[in-house]
């Protein structure tokens, strides 16, 4: 640290001229630098669905602004932490940050969080082929319950034709504040967050409790024209809710995208969306004739009906599909649910979705190593913790972010590949799962029955790269059996897929369902793999994967990254200092 050339007063003058260090450009982001996007994050009271709650907001709203970026270009997104005491990071859910690893927004894994009253410039470069539906969210504590927004990657010519599109961002609304929830989940006595009080659509909704006033709040609306085709981009930005949803009298939905990858057209009548998942579907507007018929029968608008699944109680919320000249009542729920949604469909879409174009699926003979991540739950002195292969991981575990430690030559935080391989995949002193570039991993996430004989569903999400989803099932993973099921299928690449529950109860600790992925290890860096339910993350349901050996990971060269290596370091700006940043992409 003593050699840090960027901590002296004269540094800014030197850095006015971009200097090349280890092939990477260092830039001083002073007033002459204009970020492509500015996001300001602050916590304040906001009323949504007629409920007042102290919430973390992006640019004053929840969801924050929809960002639309073009693939194949570099963007700088400046994120201000305008909060007084809380840390912040921003994660670009579904995008690989392989080339700009400090920009992944995973606290204590890839970067120091943005300290209060500081800002950080994230460098994003969506690759050609990334066009699709993503979202951004804070990765600290419970903030993502409200601090998130749509992130759409555009291409010059979409693979499917449509006349228009709508983004449908789903989020939960809790009565307790983030702070109360975090404290309850992590201290003695354990206190559950409570259930969500609503599933909001683009931040909108009306109270689901009957007889609660909906004065001043309304359901989200989506305007469609007769006979026109719309791309509906669904984003599962919920904290907890796993939902089933469908449209009244529009059951001809065609899935064309899952988690940022186009699929062959796949017809469905409803969707099932877990936290972290995205789908695009095509919906065709009714004909004028059909609309007139419906109006003659007293139907002049159509509901999007959303129901939560796999919780003690099911909650139902709505949004509204409108046609020009039709009704537009957004303040009252239908007297009775217009459609009947199925119970959870186990293994929904598994083995069925096909990639639109060949995706280089690794065959069984290419698999070099299988890692089983077994999830168990323990209760110790009333604190409830989730473990993976015997260990929990939260952002409180490592004393510093792994990527920082690696650059800082902190050997104690670099995983031992040999230890990991000898012990089922994890190096327990660093609590990481290392892999070498070029490996083809098969990752099996194995659920077990929780304390008290209960079971939950878990949407598992991977940072850093998309995996090939090879399905799920009850009990334990059987390689031969699954190979049989995979015959004739073409697994798609995803970043979030579900661990289902096949029963509501069982014997404590018994195996209870699995999900399996294959992954070509190509992106060096430190990547989280975790359940996307925010409560479960806070309770330890996260793992850290380190891809590449030391040289692969540290390809930036130590001098250029000094500003990233300390909390509030020179890569982080504040009111009296502009940040000094590495430009990984040099196309500006
Ligand atoms: Cu959207 Cu690490 O998650
Ligand atoms: Cu979970």
Coordinates of C-alpha atoms and ligand atoms in Angstrom, one line a residue:
X1 CA 0.0 0.0 0.0
X2 CA 2.9 2.3 0.6
X3 CA 3.7 2.4 -3.1
X4 CA 0.2 3.5 -4.0
X5 CA 1.0 6.2 -6.5
X6 CA -2.6 7.5 -6.6
X7 CA -3.1 8.5 -3.0
X8 CA -1.0 11.7 -3.2
X9 CA -2.4 15.2 -3.9
X10 CA -0.6 15.5 -7.2
X11 CA -2.1 12.4 -8.6
X12 CA -5.0 14.0 -10.4
X13 CA -2.6 16.2 -12.4
X14 CA -0.6 13.1 -13.5
X15 CA -3.7 11.2 -14.4
X16 CA -5.2 13.9 -16.5
X17 CA -3.3 12.1 -19.2
X18 CA -4.5 8.6 -19.4
X19 CA -1.6 6.3 -18.5
X20 CA -1.3 2.8 -19.7
X21 CA -0.5 0.3 -16.9
X22 CA -0.2 -3.3 -17.8
X23 CA -2.1 -2.6 -21.0
X24 CA -5.1 -1.1 -19.2
X25 CA -5.9 2.5 -19.3
X26 CA -6.3 4.4 -16.0
X27 CA -8.6 7.4 -16.2
X28 CA -9.3 10.2 -13.9
X29 CA -13.1 10.6 -14.0
X30 CA -13.3 14.4 -13.4
X31 CA -15.9 16.8 -14.7
X32 CA -14.6 16.2 -18.2
X33 CA -15.9 12.7 -18.0
X34 CA -19.6 12.1 -18.7
X35 CA -21.1 8.8 -17.5
X36 CA -23.7 7.3 -19.9
X37 CA -26.1 6.8 -17.0
X38 CA -26.3 8.2 -13.5
X39 CA -28.2 6.3 -10.8
X40 CA -28.6 7.9 -7.4
X41 CA -29.6 5.6 -4.6
X42 CA -31.2 7.0 -1.4
X43 CA -33.5 5.7 1.3
X44 CA -36.7 7.5 2.0
X45 CA -40.4 6.9 2.7
X46 CA -42.5 6.0 -0.3
X47 CA -46.0 4.9 -0.7
X48 CA -46.7 2.0 -3.1
X49 CA -49.9 0.1 -3.3
X50 CA -51.1 2.4 -0.6
X51 CA -48.5 1.2 1.9
X52 CA -46.0 3.7 3.3
X53 CA -42.5 2.2 3.8
X54 CA -39.0 3.4 4.3
X55 CA -37.3 2.0 1.2
X56 CA -34.1 2.2 -0.8
X57 CA -34.9 3.9 -4.1
X58 CA -33.0 4.4 -7.4
X59 CA -33.5 7.9 -8.8
X60 CA -36.3 8.4 -6.4
X61 CA -38.6 5.5 -7.6
X62 CA -39.1 1.8 -7.2
X63 CA -38.5 0.2 -9.6
X64 CA -35.7 2.6 -10.7
X65 CA -35.6 3.8 -14.3
X66 CA -35.5 1.2 -17.1
X67 CA -32.1 1.2 -18.7
X68 CA -31.8 0.3 -22.3
X69 CA -28.2 -0.4 -23.6
X70 CA -27.0 -1.6 -26.9
X71 CA -25.0 -4.9 -27.2
X72 CA -21.4 -4.6 -28.3
X73 CA -20.8 -1.2 -26.7
X74 CA -19.2 0.1 -23.5
X75 CA -21.2 2.0 -20.9
X76 CA -20.2 3.8 -17.8
X77 CA -22.9 3.8 -15.2
X78 CA -22.2 6.1 -12.2
X79 CA -23.9 4.9 -9.0
X80 CA -24.2 7.3 -6.1
X81 CA -24.7 6.0 -2.6
X82 CA -26.6 9.0 -1.2
X83 CA -27.4 7.1 2.0
X84 CA -25.9 8.1 5.3
X85 CA -25.1 4.8 6.9
X86 CA -25.7 2.0 4.6
X87 CA -23.3 0.5 2.0
X88 CA -24.4 -0.1 -1.5
X89 CA -23.4 -2.1 -4.6
X90 CA -25.2 -2.4 -7.9
X91 CA -25.4 -5.8 -9.7
X92 CA -26.3 -6.3 -13.4
X93 CA -28.2 -9.4 -13.0
X94 CA -27.6 -11.9 -15.8
X95 CA -24.8 -10.0 -17.5
X96 CA -21.3 -11.5 -17.3
X97 CA -18.7 -9.1 -15.9
X98 CA -15.9 -11.3 -17.1
X99 CA -14.0 -8.4 -18.7
X100 CA -14.6 -5.8 -16.0
X101 CA -14.7 -8.0 -12.8
X102 CA -14.8 -5.1 -10.3
X103 CA -18.1 -4.1 -11.9
X104 CA -20.1 -7.2 -10.9
X105 CA -21.5 -5.5 -7.8
X106 CA -21.2 -8.5 -5.5
X107 CA -20.1 -7.1 -2.1
X108 CA -17.1 -8.8 -0.5
X109 CA -16.7 -11.1 -3.5
X110 CA -15.8 -8.8 -6.4
X111 CA -15.7 -5.3 -4.9
X112 CA -15.7 -3.2 -1.7
X113 CA -19.2 -1.8 -1.3
X114 CA -19.8 1.8 -2.1
X115 CA -19.5 3.6 1.2
X116 CA -22.1 6.1 2.2
X117 CA -21.8 9.4 0.4
X118 CA -19.5 7.8 -2.2
X119 CA -20.0 6.9 -5.8
X120 CA -18.6 4.2 -8.1
X121 CA -18.4 4.1 -11.9
X122 CA -19.4 0.7 -13.2
X123 CA -18.2 -0.3 -16.7
X124 CA -20.6 -2.5 -18.6
X125 CA -20.0 -4.0 -22.0
X126 CA -22.9 -6.3 -23.1
X127 CA -21.5 -8.6 -25.7
X128 CA -22.9 -9.2 -29.1
X129 CA -25.5 -11.9 -28.5
X130 CA -26.5 -10.7 -25.0
X131 CA -29.6 -8.9 -26.2
X132 CA -32.4 -9.7 -23.9
X133 CA -34.1 -9.0 -20.6
X134 CA -32.1 -8.3 -17.4
X135 CA -32.3 -6.2 -14.3
X136 CA -30.1 -4.3 -12.0
X137 CA -30.4 -4.4 -8.2
X138 CA -28.5 -3.6 -5.1
X139 CA -26.7 -6.6 -3.7
X140 CA -26.5 -5.5 -0.1
X141 CA -28.8 -6.8 2.7
X142 CA -32.5 -6.6 1.8
X143 CA -32.1 -3.4 -0.3
X144 CA -33.0 -5.2 -3.6
X145 CA -36.6 -5.6 -2.4
X146 CA -37.0 -2.0 -3.7
X147 CA -33.7 -1.0 -5.2
X148 CA -34.0 -2.6 -8.6
X149 CA -34.9 -1.7 -12.2
X150 CA -35.3 -3.2 -15.7
X151 CA -32.1 -3.5 -17.8
X152 CA -32.8 -4.2 -21.4
X153 CA -30.0 -5.1 -23.8
X154 CA -31.0 -4.1 -27.4
X155 CA -29.8 -5.4 -30.7
X156 CA -30.1 -3.8 -34.1
X157 CA -32.6 -6.4 -35.3
X158 CA -34.5 -8.6 -32.8
X159 CA -34.8 -12.3 -33.7
X160 CA -38.6 -12.1 -33.5
X161 CA -40.9 -9.6 -35.0
X162 CA -43.3 -7.7 -32.8
X163 CA -45.2 -4.4 -33.0
X164 CA -44.5 -3.2 -29.5
X165 CA -43.2 -4.2 -26.1
X166 CA -44.0 -3.8 -22.4
X167 CA -41.7 -4.5 -19.4
X168 CA -43.4 -6.2 -16.5
X169 CA -41.2 -5.9 -13.4
X170 CA -42.5 -7.9 -10.4
X171 CA -41.5 -7.0 -6.9
X172 CA -42.6 -7.7 -3.3
X173 CA -43.8 -5.3 -0.8
X174 CA -43.0 -6.0 2.9
X175 CA -44.4 -4.1 5.8
X176 CA -41.3 -4.3 7.9
X177 CA -38.3 -2.2 6.9
X178 CA -35.1 -3.7 5.5
X179 CA -33.4 -3.0 8.8
X180 CA -36.0 -4.8 10.8
X181 CA -36.0 -7.7 8.4
X182 CA -32.2 -8.1 8.4
X183 CA -32.0 -7.9 12.1
X184 CA -34.8 -10.4 12.6
X185 CA -33.2 -12.9 10.2
X186 CA -29.7 -12.8 11.6
X187 CA -30.0 -12.4 15.3
X188 CA -31.4 -14.1 18.4
X189 CA -34.2 -14.7 18.6
X190 CA -34.8 -15.4 14.9
X191 CA -37.7 -13.4 13.6
X192 CA -39.1 -14.1 10.1
X193 CA -39.5 -11.2 7.8
X194 CA -43.2 -11.8 7.5
X195 CA -44.8 -12.6 4.2
X196 CA -45.0 -10.2 1.3
X197 CA -48.1 -8.0 1.5
X198 CA -48.3 -7.5 -2.3
X199 CA -46.7 -8.5 -5.6
X200 CA -46.3 -5.2 -7.4
X201 CA -46.2 -4.7 -11.1
X202 CA -43.8 -2.0 -12.1
X203 CA -44.1 -0.7 -8.5
X204 CA -47.8 -0.4 -8.7
X205 CA -50.7 -2.2 -7.1
X206 CA -53.7 -1.9 -4.8
X207 CA -53.9 -3.5 -1.4
X208 CA -54.8 -7.2 -1.6
X209 CA -56.7 -7.1 1.7
X210 CA -60.4 -6.5 1.0
X211 CA -61.8 -3.4 2.6
X212 CA -58.4 -1.6 2.6
X213 CA -58.7 1.7 0.9
X214 CA -57.0 2.0 -2.4
X215 CA -57.3 5.8 -2.5
X216 CA -54.2 7.1 -4.3
X217 CA -52.9 3.8 -5.6
X218 CA -53.7 1.9 -8.7
X219 CA -52.9 -1.2 -10.7
X220 CA -50.3 -1.1 -13.5
X221 CA -51.8 -0.9 -17.0
X222 CA -50.6 -2.2 -20.4
X223 CA -52.1 -0.8 -23.5
X224 CA -52.4 -3.1 -26.5
X225 CA -54.0 -2.6 -29.8
X226 CA -56.1 -5.1 -31.6
X227 CA -54.3 -7.7 -33.7
X228 CA -50.9 -6.3 -32.8
X229 CA -48.1 -8.5 -31.4
X230 CA -46.4 -7.5 -28.2
X231 CA -43.2 -8.6 -26.6
X232 CA -43.9 -8.8 -22.9
X233 CA -40.7 -8.8 -20.8
X234 CA -41.3 -10.3 -17.4
X235 CA -38.7 -9.7 -14.7
X236 CA -38.8 -11.7 -11.5
X237 CA -37.4 -9.0 -9.2
X238 CA -39.3 -10.3 -6.2
X239 CA -37.5 -10.7 -2.9
X240 CA -39.3 -13.9 -1.9
X241 CA -42.3 -14.6 -4.1
X242 CA -42.4 -17.4 -6.6
X243 CA -45.4 -16.6 -8.8
X244 CA -47.7 -18.2 -11.3
X245 CA -49.4 -15.7 -13.6
X246 CA -51.6 -15.5 -16.7
X247 CA -53.9 -13.2 -18.6
X248 CA -57.7 -13.2 -18.6
X249 CA -58.9 -14.4 -21.9
X250 CA -55.4 -14.3 -23.5
X251 CA -54.0 -17.7 -23.1
X252 CA -52.0 -17.8 -26.3
X253 CA -48.6 -16.8 -24.9
X254 CA -45.4 -17.7 -26.8
X255 CA -42.1 -17.9 -24.8
X256 CA -39.3 -16.5 -27.0
X257 CA -36.6 -15.7 -24.4
X258 CA -35.5 -17.0 -21.0
X259 CA -32.9 -15.2 -18.9
X260 CA -31.4 -13.2 -21.8
X261 CA -31.3 -16.0 -24.4
X262 CA -33.7 -16.5 -27.3
X263 CA -35.6 -19.8 -27.4
X264 CA -37.5 -21.5 -30.1
X265 CA -41.1 -20.4 -29.8
X266 CA -42.8 -22.4 -26.9
X267 CA -46.5 -22.1 -26.3
X268 CA -47.8 -21.7 -22.8
X269 CA -51.0 -20.5 -21.1
X270 CA -49.4 -19.2 -18.0
X271 CA -45.9 -18.4 -16.6
X272 CA -44.1 -19.5 -13.4
X273 CA -41.5 -17.0 -12.3
X274 CA -39.0 -17.3 -9.5
X275 CA -36.9 -14.5 -8.0
X276 CA -34.2 -13.6 -10.5
X277 CA -35.8 -15.2 -13.6
X278 CA -36.8 -13.4 -16.8
X279 CA -39.0 -14.4 -19.7
X280 CA -40.1 -12.7 -22.9
X281 CA -43.4 -13.8 -24.3
X282 CA -45.3 -12.8 -27.4
X283 CA -48.9 -11.9 -26.9
X284 CA -51.3 -11.1 -29.8
X285 CA -54.0 -8.5 -29.2
X286 CA -57.6 -9.7 -29.8
X287 CA -59.4 -8.9 -33.0
X288 CA -61.8 -6.0 -33.1
X289 CA -64.6 -8.5 -33.5
X290 CA -63.6 -10.5 -30.4
X291 CA -63.3 -7.2 -28.4
X292 CA -66.8 -6.2 -29.4
X293 CA -68.2 -9.6 -28.5
X294 CA -66.5 -9.3 -25.1
X295 CA -67.9 -5.8 -24.6
X296 CA -71.4 -7.1 -25.4
X297 CA -70.8 -9.5 -22.5
X298 CA -69.7 -6.8 -20.1
X299 CA -65.9 -7.4 -20.4
X300 CA -64.0 -4.3 -21.6
X301 CA -60.6 -4.8 -19.9
X302 CA -58.6 -7.9 -19.0
X303 CA -56.6 -8.7 -15.9
X304 CA -53.1 -10.0 -15.5
X305 CA -53.6 -12.3 -12.5
X306 CA -50.6 -13.1 -10.3
X307 CA -50.5 -15.6 -7.5
X308 CA -47.7 -16.5 -5.1
X309 CA -46.8 -20.2 -4.8
X310 CA -45.2 -22.4 -2.2
X311 CA -45.8 -20.1 0.8
X312 CA -48.1 -20.8 3.8
X313 CA -50.7 -18.7 2.1
X314 CA -51.2 -17.7 -1.5
X315 CA -51.5 -14.0 -2.3
X316 CA -53.2 -12.7 -5.4
X317 CA -52.6 -9.4 -7.2
X318 CA -53.4 -7.9 -10.5
X319 CA -52.5 -5.6 -13.3
X320 CA -54.7 -4.6 -16.3
X321 CA -54.5 -5.1 -20.0
X322 CA -56.3 -2.3 -21.8
X323 CA -57.4 -1.7 -25.4
X324 CA -58.1 1.7 -26.9
X325 CA -61.7 2.6 -26.3
X326 CA -62.2 -0.1 -23.7
X327 CA -62.6 0.3 -19.9
X328 CA -59.7 1.4 -17.7
X329 CA -60.7 0.7 -14.1
X330 CA -57.4 0.4 -12.3
X331 CA -58.6 0.8 -8.7
X332 CA -60.7 -2.4 -8.1
X333 CA -59.9 -6.0 -8.2
X334 CA -62.2 -8.3 -10.0
X335 CA -65.0 -9.7 -7.8
X336 CA -63.7 -13.2 -8.4
X337 CA -60.5 -14.3 -10.0
X338 CA -61.0 -14.4 -13.8
X339 CA -58.7 -17.3 -14.4
X340 CA -57.6 -20.5 -12.6
X341 CA -53.9 -20.8 -12.4
X342 CA -52.4 -24.3 -11.7
X343 CA -50.6 -25.2 -8.6
X344 CA -46.8 -25.2 -8.9
X345 CA -45.9 -27.2 -12.0
X346 CA -42.9 -29.2 -10.9
X347 CA -40.1 -29.0 -13.4
X348 CA -41.9 -26.4 -15.5
X349 CA -40.1 -26.0 -18.9
X350 CA -37.3 -28.4 -17.9
X351 CA -36.1 -30.5 -20.8
X352 CA -38.5 -28.6 -23.0
X353 CA -37.1 -25.2 -24.0
X354 CA -34.8 -25.2 -27.0
X355 CA -32.2 -22.5 -27.8
X356 CA -33.1 -20.5 -30.9
X357 CA -29.6 -21.1 -32.3
X358 CA -27.1 -23.9 -31.5
X359 CA -25.4 -23.1 -28.1
X360 CA -22.5 -25.5 -27.9
X361 CA -24.1 -27.7 -25.1
X362 CA -21.4 -29.8 -23.4
X363 CA -22.0 -33.5 -23.6
X364 CA -21.5 -35.8 -20.6
X365 CA -18.2 -36.9 -22.0
X366 CA -17.0 -33.4 -21.9
X367 CA -17.7 -33.0 -18.2
X368 CA -14.4 -32.9 -16.3
X369 CA -15.8 -32.6 -12.7
X370 CA -19.0 -32.9 -10.9
X371 CA -19.6 -30.7 -7.8
X372 CA -22.6 -31.3 -5.6
X373 CA -23.7 -28.4 -3.4
X374 CA -25.8 -29.8 -0.6
X375 CA -28.0 -27.4 1.2
X376 CA -28.9 -28.0 4.8
X377 CA -30.4 -25.9 7.5
X378 CA -29.3 -25.6 11.2
X379 CA -30.8 -23.8 14.1
X380 CA -28.2 -22.8 16.7
X381 CA -29.4 -20.8 19.7
X382 CA -32.5 -19.8 17.7
X383 CA -30.4 -18.5 14.8
X384 CA -31.4 -20.1 11.6
X385 CA -28.6 -20.6 9.1
X386 CA -28.4 -22.2 5.6
X387 CA -25.3 -24.2 4.8
X388 CA -23.8 -25.3 1.6
X389 CA -21.6 -28.4 2.1
X390 CA -21.5 -27.5 5.8
X391 CA -20.8 -23.8 5.5
X392 CA -22.9 -20.6 5.2
X393 CA -21.7 -17.6 3.2
X394 CA -22.8 -14.0 3.6
X395 CA -21.1 -10.8 2.9
X396 CA -20.1 -10.7 6.5
X397 CA -17.8 -13.7 6.2
X398 CA -14.7 -12.5 4.3
X399 CA -12.7 -9.7 5.9
X400 CA -12.2 -8.2 2.5
X401 CA -13.5 -9.0 -1.0
X402 CA -11.8 -12.0 -2.6
X403 CA -10.9 -10.2 -5.8
X404 CA -9.3 -7.4 -3.7
X405 CA -7.5 -9.9 -1.5
X406 CA -6.1 -11.7 -4.6
X407 CA -4.8 -8.4 -6.0
X408 CA -3.4 -7.5 -2.7
X409 CA -1.4 -10.7 -2.6
X410 CA -3.4 -12.0 0.4
X411 CA -2.6 -15.7 -0.2
X412 CA -4.8 -16.7 2.7
X413 CA -7.9 -15.9 0.6
X414 CA -6.8 -17.7 -2.5
X415 CA -8.5 -21.1 -2.6
X416 CA -6.5 -24.3 -2.9
X417 CA -7.7 -26.1 -5.9
X418 CA -6.3 -29.4 -4.7
X419 CA -8.0 -29.1 -1.3
X420 CA -11.3 -28.3 -3.0
X421 CA -11.0 -31.3 -5.4
X422 CA -10.2 -33.6 -2.5
X423 CA -13.2 -32.4 -0.5
X424 CA -16.0 -32.4 -2.9
X425 CA -15.4 -29.1 -4.6
X426 CA -15.1 -26.6 -1.8
X427 CA -12.0 -25.2 -0.1
X428 CA -13.3 -24.7 3.3
X429 CA -10.8 -22.3 4.7
X430 CA -11.8 -19.7 2.1
X431 CA -15.3 -21.1 1.7
X432 CA -14.9 -21.0 -2.1
X433 CA -15.4 -23.4 -5.0
X434 CA -12.4 -23.0 -7.3
X435 CA -12.3 -24.2 -10.9
X436 CA -9.7 -24.0 -13.7
X437 CA -10.4 -22.3 -17.0
X438 CA -11.3 -25.0 -19.6
X439 CA -13.1 -27.3 -17.1
X440 CA -16.6 -28.3 -17.8
X441 CA -18.4 -28.5 -14.5
X442 CA -21.5 -30.3 -13.7
X443 CA -23.0 -28.6 -10.7
X444 CA -25.7 -30.4 -8.8
X445 CA -27.7 -28.4 -6.2
X446 CA -29.1 -30.8 -3.7
X447 CA -31.9 -29.8 -1.4
X448 CA -32.6 -31.4 1.9
X449 CA -35.5 -31.3 4.4
X450 CA -35.2 -28.4 6.9
X451 CA -35.3 -28.4 10.6
X452 CA -38.9 -29.3 11.7
X453 CA -39.5 -31.4 8.6
X454 CA -40.4 -28.5 6.3
X455 CA -39.4 -27.6 2.8
X456 CA -38.9 -24.5 0.7
X457 CA -38.3 -23.7 -3.0
X458 CA -35.1 -21.9 -4.0
X459 CA -34.4 -20.1 -7.2
X460 CA -30.7 -20.6 -7.8
X461 CA -28.8 -17.9 -9.6
X462 CA -25.2 -17.8 -11.0
X463 CA -23.1 -14.7 -11.6
X464 CA -20.3 -14.6 -14.1
X465 CA -21.6 -16.9 -16.8
X466 CA -24.8 -18.6 -17.9
X467 CA -25.0 -22.4 -17.3
X468 CA -26.7 -25.0 -19.4
X469 CA -29.7 -26.1 -17.4
X470 CA -29.9 -29.9 -17.4
X471 CA -33.1 -30.3 -15.4
X472 CA -34.3 -31.1 -11.9
X473 CA -36.1 -33.9 -10.0
X474 CA -37.1 -35.3 -6.7
X475 CA -34.8 -37.2 -4.4
X476 CA -31.2 -37.3 -5.4
X477 CA -29.5 -36.7 -8.8
X478 CA -29.1 -39.9 -10.8
X479 CA -26.6 -39.3 -13.5
X480 CA -27.7 -42.2 -15.8
X481 CA -31.3 -41.5 -15.4
X482 CA -30.9 -37.8 -16.2
X483 CA -28.7 -38.7 -19.2
X484 CA -31.6 -40.7 -20.5
X485 CA -34.0 -37.8 -20.0
X486 CA -31.6 -35.4 -21.8
X487 CA -31.6 -37.6 -25.0
X488 CA -33.1 -35.6 -27.8
X489 CA -33.3 -32.4 -25.8
X490 CA -31.3 -29.2 -26.3
X491 CA -30.7 -27.6 -23.0
X492 CA -30.9 -23.8 -22.9
X493 CA -28.5 -21.4 -21.1
X494 CA -30.0 -19.8 -18.1
X495 CA -28.8 -17.8 -15.1
X496 CA -31.6 -18.6 -12.6
X497 CA -33.5 -21.9 -12.2
X498 CA -35.7 -23.4 -9.5
X499 CA -35.1 -26.0 -6.9
X500 CA -38.6 -27.2 -6.4
X501 CA -40.2 -28.9 -3.4
X502 CA -41.9 -32.2 -4.2
X503 CA -43.6 -32.5 -0.8
X504 CA -44.5 -30.0 1.9
X505 CA -42.9 -32.0 4.6
X506 CA -40.4 -34.8 5.2
X507 CA -37.8 -36.2 7.6
X508 CA -35.3 -33.6 8.8
X509 CA -32.1 -33.7 6.6
X510 CA -33.5 -36.2 4.0
X511 CA -32.6 -35.5 0.4
X512 CA -35.4 -33.5 -1.2
X513 CA -35.0 -32.6 -4.8
X514 CA -32.1 -31.4 -7.0
X515 CA -31.3 -29.1 -9.9
X516 CA -28.3 -29.7 -12.2
X517 CA -26.3 -27.4 -14.5
X518 CA -23.4 -27.8 -16.8
X519 CA -20.9 -24.9 -17.1
X520 CA -18.0 -24.3 -19.4
X521 CA -15.5 -22.5 -17.2
X522 CA -14.2 -19.7 -19.4
X523 CA -14.6 -16.4 -17.4
X524 CA -11.9 -15.8 -14.9
X525 CA -13.0 -14.0 -11.7
X526 CA -14.9 -14.3 -8.5
X527 CA -18.6 -15.2 -8.9
X528 CA -21.4 -15.8 -6.6
X529 CA -23.9 -18.6 -6.9
X530 CA -26.8 -18.2 -4.6
X531 CA -30.5 -18.6 -3.9
X532 CA -32.1 -15.4 -5.1
X533 CA -34.5 -15.2 -2.2
X534 CA -33.2 -12.2 -0.2
X535 CA -34.1 -13.7 3.2
X536 CA -32.2 -16.9 2.4
X537 CA -29.2 -15.0 1.2
X538 CA -29.0 -13.1 4.5
X539 CA -29.3 -16.5 6.2
X540 CA -26.3 -17.9 4.4
X541 CA -27.6 -19.5 1.2
X542 CA -24.7 -18.2 -1.0
X543 CA -21.5 -19.7 -2.4
X544 CA -18.4 -18.1 -3.9
X545 CA -16.8 -19.6 -7.0
X546 CA -13.3 -18.6 -8.1
X547 CA -12.7 -19.3 -11.8
X548 CA -9.1 -19.4 -13.2
X549 CA -5.8 -19.6 -11.4
X550 CA -4.0 -16.7 -10.0
X551 CA -2.6 -15.4 -13.3
X552 CA -5.9 -15.7 -15.0
X553 CA -7.7 -13.7 -12.3
X554 CA -5.0 -11.1 -11.8
X555 CA -4.6 -10.2 -15.5
X556 CA -5.0 -6.5 -14.8
X557 CA -1.7 -5.9 -13.1
X558 CA -1.5 -4.7 -9.5
X559 CA -0.5 -1.0 -10.0
X560 CA -3.6 -0.1 -12.1
X561 CA -6.1 -1.5 -9.6
X562 CA -4.8 0.1 -6.4
X563 CA -7.8 2.4 -6.2
X564 CA -10.1 -0.6 -5.9
X565 CA -8.2 -2.3 -3.1
X566 CA -9.5 -0.4 -0.1
X567 CA -12.9 0.5 1.2
X568 CA -13.5 4.1 0.0
X569 CA -10.3 3.9 -2.1
X570 CA -9.4 6.1 -5.1
X571 CA -11.7 4.2 -7.5
X572 CA -14.6 5.5 -5.4
X573 CA -15.5 9.2 -5.7
X574 CA -17.0 11.5 -3.1
X575 CA -17.9 15.1 -2.8
X576 CA -14.2 16.2 -2.7
X577 CA -12.6 13.7 -5.0
X578 CA -13.2 12.3 -8.5
X579 CA -12.6 8.6 -8.9
X580 CA -9.7 7.0 -10.7
X581 CA -10.8 4.1 -12.8
X582 CA -9.4 1.3 -15.0
X583 CA -10.9 1.2 -18.5
X584 CA -11.1 -2.4 -19.4
X585 CA -12.8 -1.7 -22.7
X586 CA -11.0 0.9 -24.8
X587 CA -13.4 1.9 -27.4
X588 CA -14.4 5.4 -26.3
Ligands
LIG1 CU1 -29.7 -10.9 -8.9 CU2 -26.4 -12.2 -7.0 O1 -28.1 -11.5 -7.9
LIG2 CU1 -33.7 -20.0 -1.0

